[in-house]
Amino acid sequence: MKVPASVTKAHAAARKVRESAHAPYSKFKVGAALISASGELFTGCNVENASYGGTVCAERVAILKAVSEGALEFADIVVVTEGAAPAFPCALCLQVMAEFFSPKTKIWIADPKAVSSVHTFSELLPVPFGPKQLALGKSKKKS
């Protein structure tokens, strides 16, 4: 697998931001680096909360930061975890990605040492819920 220079840079950024993760409950630190369509880099780490429901994953932190700064289209995201095997984004993160990622957006899975795999968004969530489903629901007339 050939890893582009932009992804290598994002991997380093995700590795670094992972160190800032607030994970006192799970002890599972995650870092993410999102590359916008224009090449801007946005990072995020997981931030846990004692209520658990208030916890925000690294991928969503990066996406929310990017959107708050005006980026709406993305080319790649690198997710860095450490464990027996690198972890994939959770279902809630995939649903948030569905709002902003194209089917071809690349999700790079990594540990602190290296990228281990790459997947398109459509491979990880082949049938996302999104604006099309909302429009279809609104267009259906009630009898």
Coordinates of C-alpha atoms in Angstrom, one line a residue:
M1 CA 0.0 0.0 0.0
K2 CA 1.4 3.3 -1.0
V3 CA 0.8 6.1 1.5
P4 CA 0.8 9.6 0.1
A5 CA 2.9 12.3 1.7
S6 CA -0.3 14.2 2.8
V7 CA -1.4 11.0 4.7
T8 CA 2.0 10.6 6.2
K9 CA 1.8 14.2 7.5
A10 CA -1.7 13.5 8.8
H11 CA -0.6 10.3 10.5
A12 CA 2.1 12.3 12.4
A13 CA -0.5 14.9 13.4
A14 CA -3.0 12.3 14.5
R15 CA -0.3 10.6 16.5
K16 CA 0.6 13.8 18.2
V17 CA -3.0 14.9 19.0
R18 CA -3.7 11.5 20.4
E19 CA -1.4 12.4 23.3
S20 CA -3.9 15.1 24.3
A21 CA -6.9 12.6 24.5
H22 CA -8.9 12.8 27.7
A23 CA -9.6 9.1 28.3
P24 CA -9.6 8.5 32.1
Y25 CA -12.4 5.9 31.9
S26 CA -11.6 3.8 28.9
K27 CA -7.9 4.4 28.8
F28 CA -8.2 4.1 25.0
K29 CA -6.7 7.2 23.4
V30 CA -7.6 8.0 19.8
G31 CA -6.2 10.7 17.5
A32 CA -7.6 11.7 14.1
A33 CA -6.4 14.0 11.4
L34 CA -8.8 15.1 8.6
I35 CA -7.6 16.3 5.3
S36 CA -10.0 18.7 3.5
A37 CA -10.6 18.7 -0.2
S38 CA -8.4 21.8 -0.3
G39 CA -5.6 20.1 1.6
E40 CA -6.2 21.7 5.1
L41 CA -5.5 19.6 8.1
F42 CA -7.8 19.4 11.1
T43 CA -7.1 17.2 14.1
G44 CA -9.1 15.8 17.0
C45 CA -8.7 13.5 20.0
N46 CA -11.3 11.7 22.0
V47 CA -12.7 13.5 24.9
E48 CA -14.5 11.3 27.5
N49 CA -17.0 12.5 30.0
A50 CA -18.1 10.9 33.3
S51 CA -21.7 10.8 31.9
Y52 CA -20.4 8.6 29.1
G53 CA -23.0 10.0 26.7
G54 CA -21.1 13.3 26.6
T55 CA -18.0 11.6 25.2
V56 CA -16.9 12.7 21.8
C57 CA -14.7 10.5 19.5
A58 CA -11.6 11.9 17.9
E59 CA -13.1 11.6 14.4
R60 CA -16.1 13.7 15.3
V61 CA -13.9 16.3 17.1
A62 CA -11.9 16.7 13.9
I63 CA -15.0 16.9 11.7
L64 CA -16.7 19.4 14.0
K65 CA -13.5 21.6 14.1
A66 CA -13.2 21.5 10.3
V67 CA -16.9 22.4 9.8
S68 CA -16.7 25.2 12.3
E69 CA -13.8 26.6 10.3
G70 CA -15.7 26.4 7.0
A71 CA -14.5 23.1 5.5
L72 CA -17.3 20.9 4.2
E73 CA -15.6 18.5 1.8
F74 CA -12.9 16.0 2.7
A75 CA -10.4 13.7 1.0
D76 CA -9.0 11.6 3.8
I77 CA -9.0 10.9 7.5
V78 CA -6.3 9.1 9.5
V79 CA -7.4 7.4 12.7
V80 CA -4.7 6.4 15.1
T81 CA -5.3 3.9 18.0
E82 CA -3.1 1.6 20.0
G83 CA -4.0 -1.9 20.9
A84 CA -3.8 -5.5 19.7
A85 CA -5.1 -4.2 16.3
P86 CA -5.9 -0.7 15.1
A87 CA -9.6 0.2 15.6
F88 CA -12.1 1.4 13.1
P89 CA -14.5 4.4 13.5
C90 CA -17.6 3.6 15.5
A91 CA -21.1 3.7 14.0
L92 CA -21.8 7.1 15.3
C93 CA -18.7 8.5 13.7
L94 CA -19.5 6.8 10.5
Q95 CA -23.0 8.5 10.6
V96 CA -21.4 11.9 11.1
M97 CA -19.0 11.1 8.3
A98 CA -22.0 10.3 6.1
E99 CA -23.0 14.0 6.3
F100 CA -19.7 15.2 4.9
F101 CA -17.8 12.4 3.2
S102 CA -18.2 11.2 -0.4
P103 CA -18.3 7.5 -1.0
K104 CA -14.7 7.7 -2.1
T105 CA -13.3 9.6 0.9
K106 CA -10.4 7.5 2.2
I107 CA -10.3 6.3 5.8
W108 CA -6.7 5.4 6.8
I109 CA -6.5 3.0 9.9
A110 CA -3.2 3.2 11.8
D111 CA -1.4 2.6 15.0
P112 CA 1.3 5.0 16.3
K113 CA 4.0 3.4 14.2
A114 CA 2.3 3.1 10.8
V115 CA -0.8 3.0 8.6
S116 CA -2.1 -0.5 8.4
S117 CA -5.0 -0.2 6.0
V118 CA -7.1 2.1 3.9
H119 CA -10.8 1.9 3.1
T120 CA -13.3 4.1 1.2
F121 CA -16.1 5.5 3.2
S122 CA -18.6 3.4 1.2
E123 CA -16.7 0.2 2.2
L124 CA -17.2 1.0 5.9
L125 CA -20.8 2.3 5.5
P126 CA -22.3 1.1 2.2
V127 CA -25.8 2.3 2.8
P128 CA -25.7 5.5 5.0
F129 CA -28.7 7.5 6.2
G130 CA -28.5 11.0 4.8
P131 CA -30.3 13.9 3.1
K132 CA -31.6 11.6 0.3
Q133 CA -33.5 9.5 2.8
L134 CA -34.9 12.6 4.5
A135 CA -36.2 13.9 1.2
L136 CA -37.8 10.5 0.3
G137 CA -39.5 10.5 3.7
K138 CA -40.9 14.0 3.2
S139 CA -42.1 13.3 -0.4
K140 CA -44.2 10.3 0.6
K141 CA -47.8 11.4 1.0
K142 CA -49.9 10.1 3.8
S143 CA -53.2 8.4 2.9

